[in-house]
Every structure is written in C-alpha cells, then in structure tokens.
Coordinates of C-alpha atoms in Angstrom, one line a residue:
X1 CA 20.0 1.5 10.5
X2 CA 23.6 0.6 10.1
X3 CA 23.9 -2.2 7.6
X4 CA 27.4 -3.1 8.6
X5 CA 26.7 -3.8 12.2
X6 CA 23.4 -5.7 12.0
X7 CA 23.3 -9.4 12.0
X8 CA 22.4 -11.1 8.7
X9 CA 19.5 -13.5 9.1
X10 CA 18.5 -16.3 6.8
X11 CA 15.5 -16.1 4.4
X12 CA 13.5 -18.5 6.5
X13 CA 14.2 -16.4 9.6
X14 CA 13.1 -13.2 7.8
X15 CA 9.9 -14.8 6.6
X16 CA 9.0 -16.1 10.1
X17 CA 9.6 -12.7 11.6
X18 CA 7.2 -10.8 9.2
X19 CA 4.9 -8.6 11.3
X20 CA 5.0 -4.9 12.0
X21 CA 4.9 -3.7 8.4
X22 CA 2.6 -6.6 7.4
X23 CA 0.1 -5.2 9.9
X24 CA 0.6 -1.7 8.5
X25 CA 0.1 -3.0 5.0
X26 CA -3.1 -4.7 6.0
X27 CA -4.4 -1.5 7.5
X28 CA -3.3 0.4 4.4
X29 CA -5.1 -2.0 2.1
X30 CA -8.4 -1.2 3.9
X31 CA -11.7 0.0 2.6
X32 CA -10.6 3.6 2.3
X33 CA -7.7 2.7 0.0
X34 CA -9.9 0.4 -2.0
X35 CA -12.4 3.2 -2.4
X36 CA -9.7 5.7 -3.4
X37 CA -8.2 3.4 -6.0
X38 CA -11.6 2.5 -7.5
X39 CA -12.8 6.1 -7.5
X40 CA -9.5 7.4 -9.0
X41 CA -9.6 4.8 -11.8
X42 CA -13.4 5.2 -12.5
X43 CA -13.3 9.0 -12.6
X44 CA -10.0 9.7 -14.2
X45 CA -8.9 6.6 -16.1
X46 CA -5.2 6.0 -16.0
X47 CA -4.2 9.6 -15.3
X48 CA -3.4 9.0 -11.6
X49 CA -1.4 5.8 -12.2
X50 CA 1.8 7.7 -11.2
X51 CA 0.2 8.5 -7.9
X52 CA -0.6 4.8 -7.3
X53 CA 3.0 3.8 -8.1
X54 CA 4.7 6.4 -5.9
X55 CA 2.2 5.7 -3.0
X56 CA 3.7 2.2 -2.6
X57 CA 7.3 3.4 -2.9
X58 CA 6.7 6.3 -0.6
X59 CA 4.7 4.2 1.8
X60 CA 7.6 1.8 2.1
X61 CA 10.1 4.6 2.7
X62 CA 7.9 6.3 5.3
X63 CA 7.6 3.0 7.2
X64 CA 11.4 2.5 6.9
X65 CA 12.0 5.9 8.5
X66 CA 9.6 5.1 11.3
X67 CA 11.2 1.7 11.8
X68 CA 14.7 3.1 11.8
X69 CA 13.7 5.5 14.5
X70 CA 12.1 2.8 16.6
X71 CA 15.2 0.5 16.2
X72 CA 17.5 3.4 17.4
X73 CA 15.4 4.5 20.4
X74 CA 13.5 1.3 21.4
X75 CA 10.4 3.4 22.2
X76 CA 7.2 4.7 20.5
X77 CA 7.1 8.0 18.6
X78 CA 5.1 9.8 21.3
X79 CA 7.7 9.0 24.0
X80 CA 10.6 10.0 21.7
X81 CA 9.0 13.3 20.8
X82 CA 8.3 14.1 24.4
X83 CA 11.8 13.2 25.5
X84 CA 13.6 15.2 22.9
X85 CA 11.2 18.0 21.9
X86 CA 8.9 18.4 24.9
X87 CA 5.4 17.8 26.1
X88 CA 3.7 20.3 23.8
X89 CA 5.0 18.7 20.7
X90 CA 3.9 15.3 22.0
X91 CA 0.4 16.5 22.7
X92 CA 0.2 18.0 19.2
X93 CA 1.1 14.7 17.7
X94 CA -1.5 13.0 19.9
X95 CA -4.1 15.5 18.7
X96 CA -3.1 14.9 15.1
X97 CA -3.4 11.1 15.4
X98 CA -6.7 11.3 17.4
X99 CA -8.5 13.7 15.0
X100 CA -7.4 11.8 11.9
X101 CA -8.1 8.3 13.4
X102 CA -11.3 9.4 15.0
X103 CA -12.8 10.7 11.7
X104 CA -11.7 7.5 10.0
X105 CA -13.3 5.4 12.8
X106 CA -16.7 7.0 12.2
X107 CA -16.7 6.5 8.4
X108 CA -15.3 2.9 8.7
X109 CA -18.0 2.1 11.1
X110 CA -20.6 3.6 8.7
X111 CA -19.1 1.4 6.0
X112 CA -19.3 -1.8 8.1
X113 CA -22.9 -1.0 9.1
X114 CA -24.1 0.0 5.6
X115 CA -22.6 -3.0 3.8
X116 CA -24.0 -5.3 6.5
X117 CA -27.4 -3.8 5.9
X118 CA -27.0 -4.5 2.1
X119 CA -25.9 -8.1 2.6
X120 CA -28.1 -9.2 5.6
X121 CA -31.4 -8.4 7.3
X122 CA -31.9 -5.3 9.4
X123 CA -31.0 -1.8 8.5
X124 CA -27.7 0.1 8.7
X125 CA -28.7 1.8 11.9
X126 CA -29.3 -1.5 13.7
X127 CA -26.1 -2.9 12.4
X128 CA -24.3 0.2 13.7
X129 CA -25.4 -0.6 17.2
X130 CA -24.6 -4.3 16.8
X131 CA -21.1 -3.7 15.5
X132 CA -20.4 -1.1 18.1
X133 CA -21.3 -3.5 20.9
X134 CA -19.4 -6.4 19.3
X135 CA -16.4 -4.2 18.8
X136 CA -16.5 -3.1 22.5
X137 CA -16.8 -6.6 23.9
X138 CA -14.4 -8.1 21.4
X139 CA -11.6 -5.6 22.0
X140 CA -12.0 -5.7 25.8
X141 CA -12.0 -9.5 25.8
X142 CA -9.6 -10.2 22.9
X143 CA -12.2 -12.0 20.9
X144 CA -12.2 -9.4 18.1
X145 CA -9.0 -11.0 16.8
X146 CA -11.0 -13.9 15.5
X147 CA -13.1 -11.6 13.4
X148 CA -10.1 -9.8 12.1
X149 CA -8.4 -13.0 11.0
X150 CA -11.5 -14.1 9.1
X151 CA -11.9 -10.7 7.6
X152 CA -8.3 -10.7 6.3
X153 CA -8.9 -14.0 4.7
X154 CA -11.9 -12.6 2.8
X155 CA -10.0 -9.5 1.8
X156 CA -7.2 -11.6 0.5
X157 CA -9.7 -13.4 -1.7
X158 CA -11.1 -10.2 -3.1
X159 CA -7.6 -8.8 -3.8
X160 CA -6.9 -12.0 -5.7
X161 CA -10.1 -11.5 -7.6
X162 CA -8.9 -8.0 -8.6
X163 CA -5.5 -9.4 -9.7
X164 CA -7.3 -12.1 -11.7
X165 CA -9.5 -9.5 -13.3
X166 CA -6.4 -7.8 -14.5
X167 CA -5.9 -10.6 -17.0
X168 CA -9.5 -10.3 -18.2
X169 CA -10.2 -6.6 -18.3
X170 CA -8.8 -4.9 -21.4
X171 CA -6.0 -2.5 -20.3
X172 CA -5.1 0.4 -22.6
X173 CA -1.3 0.1 -22.3
X174 CA -0.7 3.4 -24.1
X175 CA -3.0 5.3 -21.7
X176 CA -1.5 3.5 -18.8
X177 CA 2.1 4.6 -19.8
X178 CA 0.9 8.2 -20.2
X179 CA -0.6 7.9 -16.7
X180 CA 3.0 7.4 -15.3
X181 CA 3.8 11.1 -16.1
X182 CA 2.9 13.3 -13.1
X183 CA -0.3 15.3 -13.6
X184 CA -3.4 15.9 -11.5
X185 CA -6.5 16.3 -13.7
X186 CA -9.2 18.8 -12.8
X187 CA -11.1 17.5 -9.8
X188 CA -8.5 14.9 -9.1
X189 CA -7.0 16.5 -6.0
X190 CA -9.1 14.5 -3.5
X191 CA -8.5 11.2 -5.3
X192 CA -4.8 11.8 -5.5
X193 CA -4.5 12.7 -1.9
X194 CA -6.7 9.7 -0.9
X195 CA -4.5 7.3 -2.9
X196 CA -1.2 8.6 -1.3
X197 CA -3.0 8.8 2.1
X198 CA -3.6 5.1 2.0
X199 CA 0.1 4.3 2.1
X200 CA 1.6 7.4 3.7
X201 CA -0.6 8.1 6.7
X202 CA 0.1 9.6 10.2
X203 CA -1.6 6.7 12.0
X204 CA 0.4 3.8 10.4
X205 CA 3.7 5.9 10.6
X206 CA 3.1 6.4 14.4
X207 CA 1.9 2.9 15.1
X208 CA 4.9 1.4 13.2
X209 CA 7.2 2.6 16.0
X210 CA 5.1 0.8 18.6
X211 CA 4.7 -2.5 16.7
X212 CA 8.5 -2.6 16.1
X213 CA 9.1 -1.9 19.8
X214 CA 6.5 -4.6 20.7
X215 CA 8.2 -7.1 18.5
X216 CA 11.4 -6.5 20.4
X217 CA 13.5 -5.7 17.4
X218 CA 16.9 -4.0 17.8
X219 CA 19.5 -2.6 15.4
X220 CA 20.7 -6.2 15.0
X221 CA 17.4 -7.0 13.3
X222 CA 17.7 -4.3 10.7
X223 CA 17.8 -6.7 7.8
X224 CA 14.6 -8.4 9.0
X225 CA 13.0 -4.9 9.2
X226 CA 14.0 -4.1 5.6
X227 CA 12.7 -7.4 4.4
X228 CA 9.4 -6.9 6.3
X229 CA 9.0 -3.5 4.7
X230 CA 9.9 -4.6 1.2
X231 CA 7.6 -7.6 1.1
X232 CA 4.7 -6.0 2.9
X233 CA 4.4 -2.4 1.6
X234 CA 6.5 -2.4 -1.6
X235 CA 5.4 -5.7 -3.0
X236 CA 2.1 -6.8 -1.4
X237 CA 0.5 -3.4 -1.0
X238 CA 2.0 -2.2 -4.3
X239 CA 0.4 -5.2 -6.3
X240 CA -2.9 -4.7 -4.5
X241 CA -2.9 -1.0 -5.4
X242 CA -1.8 -1.2 -9.0
X243 CA -4.1 -4.2 -9.8
X244 CA -7.2 -2.5 -8.2
X245 CA -6.6 0.8 -9.9
X246 CA -5.9 -0.7 -13.4
X247 CA -9.1 -2.9 -13.2
X248 CA -11.1 0.2 -12.2
X249 CA -9.6 2.3 -15.0
X250 CA -10.2 -0.4 -17.6
X251 CA -13.6 -1.6 -16.5
X252 CA -15.3 1.5 -15.1
X253 CA -13.9 4.6 -16.8
X254 CA -16.3 5.8 -19.4
X255 CA -18.7 3.0 -18.7
X256 CA -20.6 4.2 -15.7
X257 CA -21.9 7.4 -14.2
X258 CA -19.1 8.2 -11.8
X259 CA -20.9 11.2 -10.2
X260 CA -21.0 10.1 -6.6
X261 CA -19.7 6.6 -7.3
X262 CA -21.3 4.1 -5.0
X263 CA -20.5 0.6 -4.1
X264 CA -23.0 -1.0 -6.5
X265 CA -21.4 0.8 -9.4
X266 CA -17.9 0.0 -8.3
X267 CA -18.7 -3.7 -8.1
X268 CA -18.9 -3.8 -11.9
X269 CA -15.1 -3.8 -11.8
X270 CA -15.3 -7.5 -10.8
X271 CA -17.9 -8.6 -13.4
X272 CA -15.3 -9.9 -15.9
X273 CA -14.2 -12.5 -13.3
X274 CA -17.1 -12.9 -11.0
X275 CA -20.0 -12.4 -13.4
X276 CA -23.4 -12.1 -11.7
X277 CA -21.8 -12.6 -8.3
X278 CA -19.7 -9.5 -8.7
X279 CA -21.8 -7.3 -6.5
X280 CA -22.0 -9.7 -3.6
X281 CA -18.3 -10.6 -3.9
X282 CA -17.3 -6.9 -3.9
X283 CA -19.6 -6.1 -0.9
X284 CA -18.3 -9.1 1.1
X285 CA -14.7 -8.0 0.3
X286 CA -15.4 -4.4 1.3
X287 CA -17.0 -5.6 4.5
X288 CA -14.0 -7.8 5.2
X289 CA -11.6 -4.9 4.5
X290 CA -13.6 -2.6 6.8
X291 CA -13.9 -5.2 9.7
X292 CA -10.1 -5.9 9.4
X293 CA -9.3 -2.2 9.7
X294 CA -11.9 -1.3 12.3
X295 CA -10.3 -3.0 15.3
X296 CA -6.8 -1.7 14.5
X297 CA -8.0 1.8 13.9
X298 CA -10.0 1.8 17.2
X299 CA -6.7 1.0 19.1
X300 CA -4.7 3.9 17.5
X301 CA -6.1 6.9 19.3
X302 CA -6.5 5.0 22.5
X303 CA -2.9 3.7 22.4
X304 CA -1.3 7.1 21.8
X305 CA -3.4 8.8 24.6
X306 CA -2.5 6.0 27.0
X307 CA 1.1 6.2 26.1
X308 CA 1.2 10.0 26.6
X309 CA -0.5 9.6 30.0
X310 CA 2.0 6.8 30.9
X311 CA -0.8 4.2 31.3
X312 CA -0.4 0.6 30.6
X313 CA -1.4 -0.1 27.0
X314 CA -3.4 -3.2 27.6
X315 CA -6.8 -4.1 29.1
X316 CA -5.2 -5.0 32.4
X317 CA -5.2 -1.2 33.1
X318 CA -8.8 -0.2 33.9
X319 CA -8.3 3.3 32.6
X320 CA -7.1 2.0 29.2
X321 CA -10.0 -0.5 29.0
X322 CA -12.6 2.2 29.8
X323 CA -11.1 4.5 27.2
X324 CA -11.0 1.7 24.7
X325 CA -14.6 0.7 25.3
X326 CA -15.8 4.3 25.1
X327 CA -14.1 4.8 21.8
X328 CA -15.6 1.6 20.4
X329 CA -19.1 2.6 21.5
X330 CA -18.9 6.2 20.3
X331 CA -17.8 4.9 16.8
X332 CA -21.4 3.6 16.4
X333 CA -22.5 7.2 15.8
X334 CA -20.8 7.0 12.4
X335 CA -23.8 5.2 10.9
X336 CA -25.8 8.4 11.1
X337 CA -23.4 10.4 8.9
X338 CA -25.4 11.3 5.8
X339 CA -24.1 10.6 2.3
X340 CA -22.6 7.7 0.3
X341 CA -19.9 6.0 2.3
X342 CA -17.6 5.2 -0.7
X343 CA -16.9 8.9 -1.4
X344 CA -16.5 9.5 2.4
X345 CA -13.8 6.7 2.6
X346 CA -11.8 8.6 0.0
X347 CA -12.3 11.8 2.0
X348 CA -11.0 10.0 5.1
X349 CA -7.6 9.4 3.5
X350 CA -7.5 12.9 2.0
X351 CA -8.0 14.4 5.5
X352 CA -5.3 12.1 6.8
X353 CA -2.9 13.4 4.2
X354 CA -3.3 16.9 5.8
X355 CA -2.0 15.5 9.2
X356 CA 0.7 13.3 7.7
X357 CA 3.5 15.9 6.8
X358 CA 3.8 16.9 10.5
X359 CA 4.4 13.3 11.5
X360 CA 7.0 12.8 8.7
X361 CA 8.7 16.1 9.7
X362 CA 8.9 14.8 13.3
X363 CA 10.5 11.5 12.3
X364 CA 13.0 13.2 9.9
X365 CA 14.0 15.8 12.5
X366 CA 14.5 13.1 15.2
X367 CA 16.5 10.8 13.0
X368 CA 18.9 13.7 12.2
X369 CA 19.2 14.7 15.8
X370 CA 22.5 13.5 17.2
X371 CA 21.1 13.2 20.7
X372 CA 18.3 11.0 19.6
X373 CA 20.1 8.5 17.3
X374 CA 23.7 7.6 16.9
X375 CA 23.3 6.5 13.2
X376 CA 21.6 9.2 11.1
X377 CA 20.1 8.4 7.8
X378 CA 22.3 8.4 4.7
X379 CA 22.0 11.4 2.3
X380 CA 20.0 9.3 -0.1
X381 CA 17.5 8.2 2.6
X382 CA 17.2 11.8 3.7
X383 CA 16.5 13.0 0.2
X384 CA 13.9 10.3 -0.2
X385 CA 12.3 11.3 3.1
X386 CA 12.2 14.9 2.0
X387 CA 10.6 13.8 -1.3
X388 CA 7.9 11.9 0.6
X389 CA 7.3 14.9 2.8
X390 CA 7.2 17.3 -0.2
X391 CA 4.7 15.2 -2.3
X392 CA 2.5 14.6 0.7
X393 CA 2.5 18.3 1.5
X394 CA 1.7 19.3 -2.1
X395 CA -1.2 16.8 -2.3
X396 CA -2.5 17.9 1.1
X397 CA -2.3 21.5 -0.1
X398 CA -4.2 20.7 -3.3
X399 CA -6.8 19.0 -1.3
X400 CA -7.2 21.9 1.1
X401 CA -7.4 24.4 -1.9
X402 CA -10.1 22.2 -3.5
X403 CA -12.1 22.3 -0.3
X404 CA -11.9 26.1 -0.1
X405 CA -12.8 26.6 -3.8
X406 CA -15.8 24.3 -3.5
X407 CA -17.3 26.6 -0.8
X408 CA -16.8 26.7 2.9
X409 CA -18.9 24.2 4.9
X410 CA -18.6 22.9 8.5
X411 CA -16.4 20.1 7.2
X412 CA -14.2 22.2 4.8
X413 CA -13.8 24.9 7.5
X414 CA -12.7 22.3 10.0
X415 CA -10.2 20.8 7.5
X416 CA -8.9 24.4 6.8
X417 CA -8.4 25.1 10.5
X418 CA -6.7 21.7 11.1
X419 CA -4.5 22.3 8.1
X420 CA -3.5 25.8 9.3
X421 CA -2.5 24.5 12.8
X422 CA -0.5 21.6 11.3
X423 CA 1.2 23.9 8.7
X424 CA 2.3 26.4 11.4
X425 CA 3.6 23.6 13.7
X426 CA 5.5 21.9 10.8
X427 CA 7.1 25.2 9.7
X428 CA 8.1 26.0 13.4
X429 CA 9.5 22.5 13.9
X430 CA 11.6 22.5 10.7
X431 CA 12.8 26.1 11.4
X432 CA 13.8 25.2 14.9
X433 CA 15.7 22.2 13.7
X434 CA 17.5 24.1 11.0
X435 CA 18.4 26.9 13.4
X436 CA 19.8 24.3 15.8
X437 CA 21.8 22.6 13.1
X438 CA 23.3 25.9 11.8
X439 CA 24.1 26.8 15.4
X440 CA 26.0 23.6 16.0
X441 CA 27.8 24.0 12.7
X442 CA 28.8 27.6 13.7
X443 CA 30.0 26.4 17.1
X444 CA 32.1 23.6 15.5
X445 CA 33.6 26.1 13.0
X446 CA 34.6 28.5 15.8
X447 CA 36.1 25.8 17.9
X448 CA 38.2 24.6 15.0

C-alpha cells in the first residue's frame, strides 16, 4: 500500500467507512476466543499475557497484509492464488479453509445449542435442530442478519462487563508484568495456540480479501484501510482480549478447579460486577458471541468453494443457495459431539492455528511477487509478516506435539495428518518462491 499515492481522507470519512476489519474483529471476538482467554487466565494465571498482547498486534498485521493484497489485486485470495500459482494451490487453500471452518462450525453450533438449553426450556439436542433450521432459513432469506445484529449488541454488553470488572477484580501487577516475558508453561500449548488463533486465523485472513473487494476499496483508500485495521483489531479486539484475560487471571486462577473448565465456573469471573446474575449474564453473552459468529462462519466454506467453482456468491445462484442450506443443516450435528463445549472452543482455534501458516505464506509470497503486485511490502512489513508466520508456526507445532504426546486418538491423528500436509505444502511453496527469486536475481546479475 503506497502511502504516497493514496488519497488522504478525513477522520469522519474514515469512521463512516469502518467495515471489513470490524467484521473480522467481531468474528475474532467470538465464543472460541472468549473461551481461550478465560481458559488461559484461569489455568495459568498471567503467564500467557504476552501471547494475548501479541495476538492483537499480529492479528492487525495479518489483516493488513491480506488487505494490501486485496487492494493491489482487486480480487479474493482464492482467485489470486489460482491466477498466479495454479489450480492445485487454490484447491489446497480451499481445503484448508473448509476443514478449519467446518470443525469450528460444528463446535459453535454445539455451543449455541448447549447454552440455549441452559437458559431456556428444551434440551440441547432440540435446540440443535431449531438453530440449524433457523440458520438455514435465515441465511437463505437474509433474515439471519437481524439475529446477528442483536447478538452483537449483547456481546458488546458482556465485553463492557469484563472491562468494568477489570476495575473491581484485584490484578497482581507484578505477576502481570512477568507475564509479558515469553514463556509457555507446561500444558499451556493449546491455550497459547487458541489465543493466537483467535486473531491470526486462516478464515478471517482469507475472508478479509473478499470483504475489502466487496467494499470496493482501491489503493486510493489505503489510509481508510489502515484506520479500519487499527481501530478494529489493534484497539477494539486488543482491549477485549486483555480485559477478558486479566479478569480471568485475577478472579479465577487459584480459586476454582480448572480441570475441564466449564461455562458455569468461568462465569465466576463476572461475579465482582454482576453478583448473583453473573452466571446468566455470562451465558447470555456467550450465546450472543456464538450466534454472531455462527452466520459468518457458515458463509466462509461456502464462499470459497463457490468462488473456486466460479459460481455467483449470493443466494440468487441456486447452486450457492443449496450448498449454503446444506452446510447450515449439517452443522446441527455438532450438538452430538461429546464433552464440554468450553474446552472444545479452545481446541477449535488451536486446530485453526495449524492451517494458518499456509495462508500467511501464500499472502507473503504473492505480495512479494512482482507479477502480482506493483508495490511490494517494505522491509519492516515483511519482517513483521515473517514474525507472525514464525510465531504462528511455532505455536501450531507445540500444539501438534502436545496432541502426539497425550496419545494418538482419532482427533489427534487427524490433526497430525492435517499438519503434515500443510507443513509439506508450506515448505514447498516457500522453497519455490525463494528459488524463483534467486533465479531472477541471477538473471539480472548476468544481464548487467
């Protein structure tokens, strides 16, 4: 994004144009992120505070890289990958997104159904069917947007409750400062991967390119895009993450049995501000976060598949509508997944972290490809992108190792296979890019 050629917009214009990254931030601040932050603070105190801080910074940088690519190409990531790297790479990215988003869809639906069962009559299984039908009808007819807006209002209220609790819950400043020094405590690999996965995730990186394209932004809107990213991910998501984590570390660590932390226990984090209403307030907020994320997450796999197959990405295309309805209905099966949903939400983001380095590598390679963009990132931005890629890769590796050491199961075996494919593809992609770059450099040197 060339800062010298872009038009400079007024502050009011920038505020009125907030959108793509605000949507990404809303998805990032979903139930899985909330669960990861609460679990991390409750189980490990302030030890993972450094992870929380860098997650907001890295999340903003990842969205900036995706936005820059979209501004340069005026197309979604799938199209850019196919045009420059080929169909096989595009399909691999589609598979990455679909697997990660599909797993998330099942667990988010389980969360919505389970919390609905705790708050209202009927069991979780019945609510799973009700929500699946509602989601299908709502997305096909556009009415789901109303539920999403209402849910976001509820989530905003709960986030404000966590921020307010920050002024009531006693925070150990010394321990908090020590938590800014990078270290992953024993057993903290999943929590760390989950926290980073909330902000740096293959689905929101991929979808950012489409939302920027849909907004119609060009390189002349670069300053609006930077403002959108700063306000949405760096500030709003950052405040949400740090406040939620500190409240959990201050109110829950050492005070509850964190073995298999469940929603009822996590709700104690709001007792200093909500008193006897803490459990209901927390559950309503968790439901709102899940509902607000459910619709957007349903669209992600459908959108990338439709784009790859050159379908129209709206319900006017019958093929798109059928795929969308089928995805929504199948997600109802998530309610039958055994186990506590709060821990599974953390696992969702940890699994997403495994698929994210590949998407980051694709974006970085394409941004530095002279035939894709005419304005490559600065050295500083490239270094930052490599840092995001490296940390995401290390945390993903730690998570995979933790799954192996805990004993191979169907889930851990599937994660291991997924990780092996993604690792091989990422190494091949980076190797091919470096070989091409060195070849170009040699050709230039010879010609000179």
